[in-house]
């Protein structure tokens, strides 16, 4: 059974297929076509943390593909009424997909280990693969598909979003740079894992100007992720010099564009002037969560034999 526990579950071809199908489904939607590839299928969602984009874009994706999303709230008893093992095996009797947002990556691994139904990681402490798919889709569109050798610089915390993004850059030939205080940079064991994936031109440094000067894209995220609230004060102090503001933008090339996964703490990691500037791709980027997830759901449907062939997708014009 195919899951999306994190991007390691995709090889380079899979990644490109999902991008291609996302673009086709997006183009179809723009023309008013909503192919019902997942008619009569259901996707359950269980979230341990807050969400706007991930929840609403998956629910909308299922509706547009002709299926139904089931958002499970507290009364479903997640982690309280029964074990994770029983919970997921029961869902496997009814549903076709499960999207889970969990505090710990190990929860996603456990859910997937039963092979009861395809599990989609909707964010953990370690990863945010659906976000990375939408981010690369956004960059692909902006560059007209010519991504090789261009540079994405993330300014801020070496967090879950960064880990997935760095790996995704390797799939499409983007250089990845991280500007972050030493203690918040990516650890050596993760860099080792990155080296086992597709070749990636990677560097990280405390020196912001060095990381930013050749950037085609500057990306940032909150300094304090969900679950880290007790570290908020220390993080605010450590990241203060890493704010994405107009002064920092002036150190990057004129062509540089701005990305943020949202939600944003305006006035902390990014200023209003930057997030609302003509150089910001932040809202189309959020919009692309929908299209990337439709591509992902379609790919999982084909891989798990819910669809007899990929033809209904590959026949859609781009
Ligand atoms: N970017 C993102 O995942 O947003 P939500 O937390 O609102 O889902
Ligand atoms: N790094 C953030 C991303 C939110 C989409 C968090 O985990 O809270």
PDB file of N, CA and C in Angstrom, residues 133-189:
ATOM      1  N   UNK A 133       4.891  20.048  -1.547  1.00  0.00           N
ATOM      2  CA  UNK A 133       4.355  19.831  -2.907  1.00  0.00           C
ATOM      3  C   UNK A 133       3.759  21.128  -3.447  1.00  0.00           C
ATOM      4  N   UNK A 134       2.965  21.825  -2.627  1.00  0.00           N
ATOM      5  CA  UNK A 134       2.343  23.079  -3.070  1.00  0.00           C
ATOM      6  C   UNK A 134       3.393  24.163  -3.311  1.00  0.00           C
ATOM      7  N   UNK A 135       4.438  24.163  -2.498  1.00  0.00           N
ATOM      8  CA  UNK A 135       5.497  25.173  -2.643  1.00  0.00           C
ATOM      9  C   UNK A 135       6.229  24.986  -3.970  1.00  0.00           C
ATOM     10  N   UNK A 136       6.561  23.742  -4.281  1.00  0.00           N
ATOM     11  CA  UNK A 136       7.278  23.496  -5.541  1.00  0.00           C
ATOM     12  C   UNK A 136       6.350  23.770  -6.726  1.00  0.00           C
ATOM     13  N   UNK A 137       5.076  23.461  -6.588  1.00  0.00           N
ATOM     14  CA  UNK A 137       4.116  23.792  -7.650  1.00  0.00           C
ATOM     15  C   UNK A 137       4.115  25.304  -7.898  1.00  0.00           C
ATOM     16  N   UNK A 138       4.133  26.082  -6.836  1.00  0.00           N
ATOM     17  CA  UNK A 138       4.116  27.551  -6.941  1.00  0.00           C
ATOM     18  C   UNK A 138       5.385  28.057  -7.641  1.00  0.00           C
ATOM     19  N   UNK A 139       6.518  27.493  -7.255  1.00  0.00           N
ATOM     20  CA  UNK A 139       7.799  27.893  -7.860  1.00  0.00           C
ATOM     21  C   UNK A 139       7.830  27.477  -9.334  1.00  0.00           C
ATOM     22  N   UNK A 140       7.346  26.269  -9.596  1.00  0.00           N
ATOM     23  CA  UNK A 140       7.283  25.759 -10.973  1.00  0.00           C
ATOM     24  C   UNK A 140       6.479  26.724 -11.848  1.00  0.00           C
ATOM     25  N   UNK A 141       5.329  27.134 -11.354  1.00  0.00           N
ATOM     26  CA  UNK A 141       4.485  28.044 -12.138  1.00  0.00           C
ATOM     27  C   UNK A 141       5.184  29.383 -12.351  1.00  0.00           C
ATOM     28  N   UNK A 142       5.817  29.888 -11.285  1.00  0.00           N
ATOM     29  CA  UNK A 142       6.459  31.204 -11.402  1.00  0.00           C
ATOM     30  C   UNK A 142       7.601  31.174 -12.407  1.00  0.00           C
ATOM     31  N   UNK A 143       8.338  30.071 -12.440  1.00  0.00           N
ATOM     32  CA  UNK A 143       9.514  29.984 -13.318  1.00  0.00           C
ATOM     33  C   UNK A 143       9.196  29.331 -14.659  1.00  0.00           C
ATOM     34  N   UNK A 144       7.934  29.042 -14.909  1.00  0.00           N
ATOM     35  CA  UNK A 144       7.579  28.383 -16.164  1.00  0.00           C
ATOM     36  C   UNK A 144       8.268  27.032 -16.302  1.00  0.00           C
ATOM     37  N   UNK A 145       8.479  26.354 -15.184  1.00  0.00           N
ATOM     38  CA  UNK A 145       9.038  24.997 -15.223  1.00  0.00           C
ATOM     39  C   UNK A 145      10.556  24.944 -15.234  1.00  0.00           C
ATOM     40  N   UNK A 146      11.238  26.108 -15.313  1.00  0.00           N
ATOM     41  CA  UNK A 146      12.720  26.086 -15.391  1.00  0.00           C
ATOM     42  C   UNK A 146      13.327  26.300 -14.000  1.00  0.00           C
ATOM     43  N   UNK A 147      13.313  25.226 -13.217  1.00  0.00           N
ATOM     44  CA  UNK A 147      13.732  25.347 -11.811  1.00  0.00           C
ATOM     45  C   UNK A 147      15.219  25.048 -11.603  1.00  0.00           C
ATOM     46  N   UNK A 148      15.796  24.267 -12.497  1.00  0.00           N
ATOM     47  CA  UNK A 148      17.166  23.768 -12.275  1.00  0.00           C
ATOM     48  C   UNK A 148      18.150  24.920 -12.076  1.00  0.00           C
ATOM     49  N   UNK A 149      18.915  24.839 -10.964  1.00  0.00           N
ATOM     50  CA  UNK A 149      19.959  25.821 -10.723  1.00  0.00           C
ATOM     51  C   UNK A 149      19.461  27.101 -10.071  1.00  0.00           C
ATOM     52  N   UNK A 150      18.162  27.237  -9.859  1.00  0.00           N
ATOM     53  CA  UNK A 150      17.663  28.423  -9.152  1.00  0.00           C
ATOM     54  C   UNK A 150      17.754  28.167  -7.652  1.00  0.00           C
ATOM     55  N   UNK A 151      17.665  29.231  -6.879  1.00  0.00           N
ATOM     56  CA  UNK A 151      17.926  29.092  -5.426  1.00  0.00           C
ATOM     57  C   UNK A 151      16.735  29.502  -4.565  1.00  0.00           C
ATOM     58  N   UNK A 152      16.429  28.625  -3.618  1.00  0.00           N
ATOM     59  CA  UNK A 152      15.429  28.911  -2.589  1.00  0.00           C
ATOM     60  C   UNK A 152      16.173  29.068  -1.258  1.00  0.00           C
ATOM     61  N   UNK A 153      15.992  30.217  -0.624  1.00  0.00           N
ATOM     62  CA  UNK A 153      16.603  30.444   0.691  1.00  0.00           C
ATOM     63  C   UNK A 153      15.508  30.565   1.727  1.00  0.00           C
ATOM     64  N   UNK A 154      15.594  29.732   2.751  1.00  0.00           N
ATOM     65  CA  UNK A 154      14.656  29.807   3.867  1.00  0.00           C
ATOM     66  C   UNK A 154      15.349  30.599   4.974  1.00  0.00           C
ATOM     67  N   UNK A 155      14.639  31.583   5.500  1.00  0.00           N
ATOM     68  CA  UNK A 155      15.189  32.426   6.568  1.00  0.00           C
ATOM     69  C   UNK A 155      14.394  32.156   7.836  1.00  0.00           C
ATOM     70  N   UNK A 156      15.019  31.573   8.857  1.00  0.00           N
ATOM     71  CA  UNK A 156      14.300  31.324  10.115  1.00  0.00           C
ATOM     72  C   UNK A 156      14.612  29.961  10.682  1.00  0.00           C
ATOM     73  N   UNK A 157      13.602  29.355  11.271  1.00  0.00           N
ATOM     74  CA  UNK A 157      13.773  28.117  12.041  1.00  0.00           C
ATOM     75  C   UNK A 157      13.918  26.882  11.133  1.00  0.00           C
ATOM     76  N   UNK A 158      14.880  26.048  11.419  1.00  0.00           N
ATOM     77  CA  UNK A 158      15.056  24.796  10.657  1.00  0.00           C
ATOM     78  C   UNK A 158      14.022  23.768  11.105  1.00  0.00           C
ATOM     79  N   UNK A 159      12.768  24.007  10.751  1.00  0.00           N
ATOM     80  CA  UNK A 159      11.644  23.254  11.347  1.00  0.00           C
ATOM     81  C   UNK A 159      11.075  22.186  10.395  1.00  0.00           C
ATOM     82  N   UNK A 160       9.872  21.715  10.701  1.00  0.00           N
ATOM     83  CA  UNK A 160       9.179  20.711   9.900  1.00  0.00           C
ATOM     84  C   UNK A 160       9.023  21.134   8.426  1.00  0.00           C
ATOM     85  N   UNK A 161       8.652  22.388   8.217  1.00  0.00           N
ATOM     86  CA  UNK A 161       8.456  22.889   6.846  1.00  0.00           C
ATOM     87  C   UNK A 161       9.788  22.850   6.090  1.00  0.00           C
ATOM     88  N   UNK A 162      10.858  23.262   6.766  1.00  0.00           N
ATOM     89  CA  UNK A 162      12.185  23.293   6.135  1.00  0.00           C
ATOM     90  C   UNK A 162      12.649  21.889   5.739  1.00  0.00           C
ATOM     91  N   UNK A 163      12.425  20.937   6.613  1.00  0.00           N
ATOM     92  CA  UNK A 163      12.897  19.571   6.323  1.00  0.00           C
ATOM     93  C   UNK A 163      12.254  19.033   5.047  1.00  0.00           C
ATOM     94  N   UNK A 164      10.947  19.225   4.909  1.00  0.00           N
ATOM     95  CA  UNK A 164      10.287  18.720   3.701  1.00  0.00           C
ATOM     96  C   UNK A 164      10.685  19.536   2.473  1.00  0.00           C
ATOM     97  N   UNK A 165      10.791  20.840   2.676  1.00  0.00           N
ATOM     98  CA  UNK A 165      11.140  21.725   1.561  1.00  0.00           C
ATOM     99  C   UNK A 165      12.539  21.419   1.020  1.00  0.00           C
ATOM    100  N   UNK A 166      13.489  21.207   1.928  1.00  0.00           N
ATOM    101  CA  UNK A 166      14.863  20.928   1.506  1.00  0.00           C
ATOM    102  C   UNK A 166      14.885  19.665   0.649  1.00  0.00           C
ATOM    103  N   UNK A 167      14.184  18.653   1.115  1.00  0.00           N
ATOM    104  CA  UNK A 167      14.154  17.406   0.352  1.00  0.00           C
ATOM    105  C   UNK A 167      13.477  17.623  -1.003  1.00  0.00           C
ATOM    106  N   UNK A 168      12.378  18.372  -1.008  1.00  0.00           N
ATOM    107  CA  UNK A 168      11.657  18.612  -2.255  1.00  0.00           C
ATOM    108  C   UNK A 168      12.531  19.346  -3.271  1.00  0.00           C
ATOM    109  N   UNK A 169      13.389  20.241  -2.791  1.00  0.00           N
ATOM    110  CA  UNK A 169      14.275  20.979  -3.710  1.00  0.00           C
ATOM    111  C   UNK A 169      15.180  20.008  -4.475  1.00  0.00           C
ATOM    112  N   UNK A 170      15.623  18.957  -3.789  1.00  0.00           N
ATOM    113  CA  UNK A 170      16.460  17.955  -4.453  1.00  0.00           C
ATOM    114  C   UNK A 170      15.741  17.263  -5.601  1.00  0.00           C
ATOM    115  N   UNK A 171      14.439  17.076  -5.489  1.00  0.00           N
ATOM    116  CA  UNK A 171      13.678  16.392  -6.543  1.00  0.00           C
ATOM    117  C   UNK A 171      13.623  17.213  -7.837  1.00  0.00           C
ATOM    118  N   UNK A 172      13.734  18.536  -7.704  1.00  0.00           N
ATOM    119  CA  UNK A 172      13.526  19.388  -8.886  1.00  0.00           C
ATOM    120  C   UNK A 172      14.752  20.218  -9.253  1.00  0.00           C
ATOM    121  N   UNK A 173      15.892  19.972  -8.575  1.00  0.00           N
ATOM    122  CA  UNK A 173      17.136  20.654  -8.957  1.00  0.00           C
ATOM    123  C   UNK A 173      17.255  22.079  -8.465  1.00  0.00           C
ATOM    124  N   UNK A 174      16.490  22.450  -7.433  1.00  0.00           N
ATOM    125  CA  UNK A 174      16.654  23.784  -6.829  1.00  0.00           C
ATOM    126  C   UNK A 174      17.771  23.736  -5.805  1.00  0.00           C
ATOM    127  N   UNK A 175      18.597  24.782  -5.738  1.00  0.00           N
ATOM    128  CA  UNK A 175      19.549  24.916  -4.621  1.00  0.00           C
ATOM    129  C   UNK A 175      18.776  25.301  -3.378  1.00  0.00           C
ATOM    130  N   UNK A 176      19.192  24.760  -2.227  1.00  0.00           N
ATOM    131  CA  UNK A 176      18.498  25.111  -0.982  1.00  0.00           C
ATOM    132  C   UNK A 176      19.481  25.712   0.013  1.00  0.00           C
ATOM    133  N   UNK A 177      19.132  26.853   0.554  1.00  0.00           N
ATOM    134  CA  UNK A 177      19.955  27.511   1.574  1.00  0.00           C
ATOM    135  C   UNK A 177      19.087  27.799   2.800  1.00  0.00           C
ATOM    136  N   UNK A 178      19.672  27.640   3.977  1.00  0.00           N
ATOM    137  CA  UNK A 178      18.970  27.969   5.217  1.00  0.00           C
ATOM    138  C   UNK A 178      19.792  29.008   5.977  1.00  0.00           C
ATOM    139  N   UNK A 179      19.175  30.163   6.255  1.00  0.00           N
ATOM    140  CA  UNK A 179      19.788  31.187   7.108  1.00  0.00           C
ATOM    141  C   UNK A 179      19.127  31.086   8.470  1.00  0.00           C
ATOM    142  N   UNK A 180      19.896  30.651   9.462  1.00  0.00           N
ATOM    143  CA  UNK A 180      19.301  30.387  10.775  1.00  0.00           C
ATOM    144  C   UNK A 180      20.393  30.452  11.839  1.00  0.00           C
ATOM    145  N   UNK A 181      20.030  30.869  13.074  1.00  0.00           N
ATOM    146  CA  UNK A 181      21.023  30.795  14.145  1.00  0.00           C
ATOM    147  C   UNK A 181      21.489  29.350  14.302  1.00  0.00           C
ATOM    148  N   UNK A 182      22.750  29.184  14.712  1.00  0.00           N
ATOM    149  CA  UNK A 182      23.354  27.833  14.774  1.00  0.00           C
ATOM    150  C   UNK A 182      22.444  26.788  15.437  1.00  0.00           C
ATOM    151  N   UNK A 183      21.881  27.140  16.592  1.00  0.00           N
ATOM    152  CA  UNK A 183      21.149  26.108  17.352  1.00  0.00           C
ATOM    153  C   UNK A 183      19.828  25.710  16.706  1.00  0.00           C
ATOM    154  N   UNK A 184      19.377  26.482  15.703  1.00  0.00           N
ATOM    155  CA  UNK A 184      18.116  26.153  15.032  1.00  0.00           C
ATOM    156  C   UNK A 184      18.334  25.635  13.605  1.00  0.00           C
ATOM    157  N   UNK A 185      19.617  25.388  13.264  1.00  0.00           N
ATOM    158  CA  UNK A 185      19.901  24.836  11.938  1.00  0.00           C
ATOM    159  C   UNK A 185      19.578  23.336  11.905  1.00  0.00           C
ATOM    160  N   UNK A 186      19.597  22.772  10.710  1.00  0.00           N
ATOM    161  CA  UNK A 186      19.281  21.344  10.567  1.00  0.00           C
ATOM    162  C   UNK A 186      20.417  20.498  11.160  1.00  0.00           C
ATOM    163  N   UNK A 187      20.082  19.467  11.926  1.00  0.00           N
ATOM    164  CA  UNK A 187      21.128  18.650  12.557  1.00  0.00           C
ATOM    165  C   UNK A 187      21.802  17.715  11.557  1.00  0.00           C
ATOM    166  N   UNK A 188      23.003  17.289  11.930  1.00  0.00           N
ATOM    167  CA  UNK A 188      23.819  16.460  11.025  1.00  0.00           C
ATOM    168  C   UNK A 188      23.100  15.171  10.627  1.00  0.00           C
ATOM    169  N   UNK A 189      22.344  14.534  11.545  1.00  0.00           N
ATOM    170  CA  UNK A 189      21.693  13.262  11.174  1.00  0.00           C
ATOM    171  C   UNK A 189      20.647  13.484  10.075  1.00  0.00           C
TER     172      UNK A 189
END
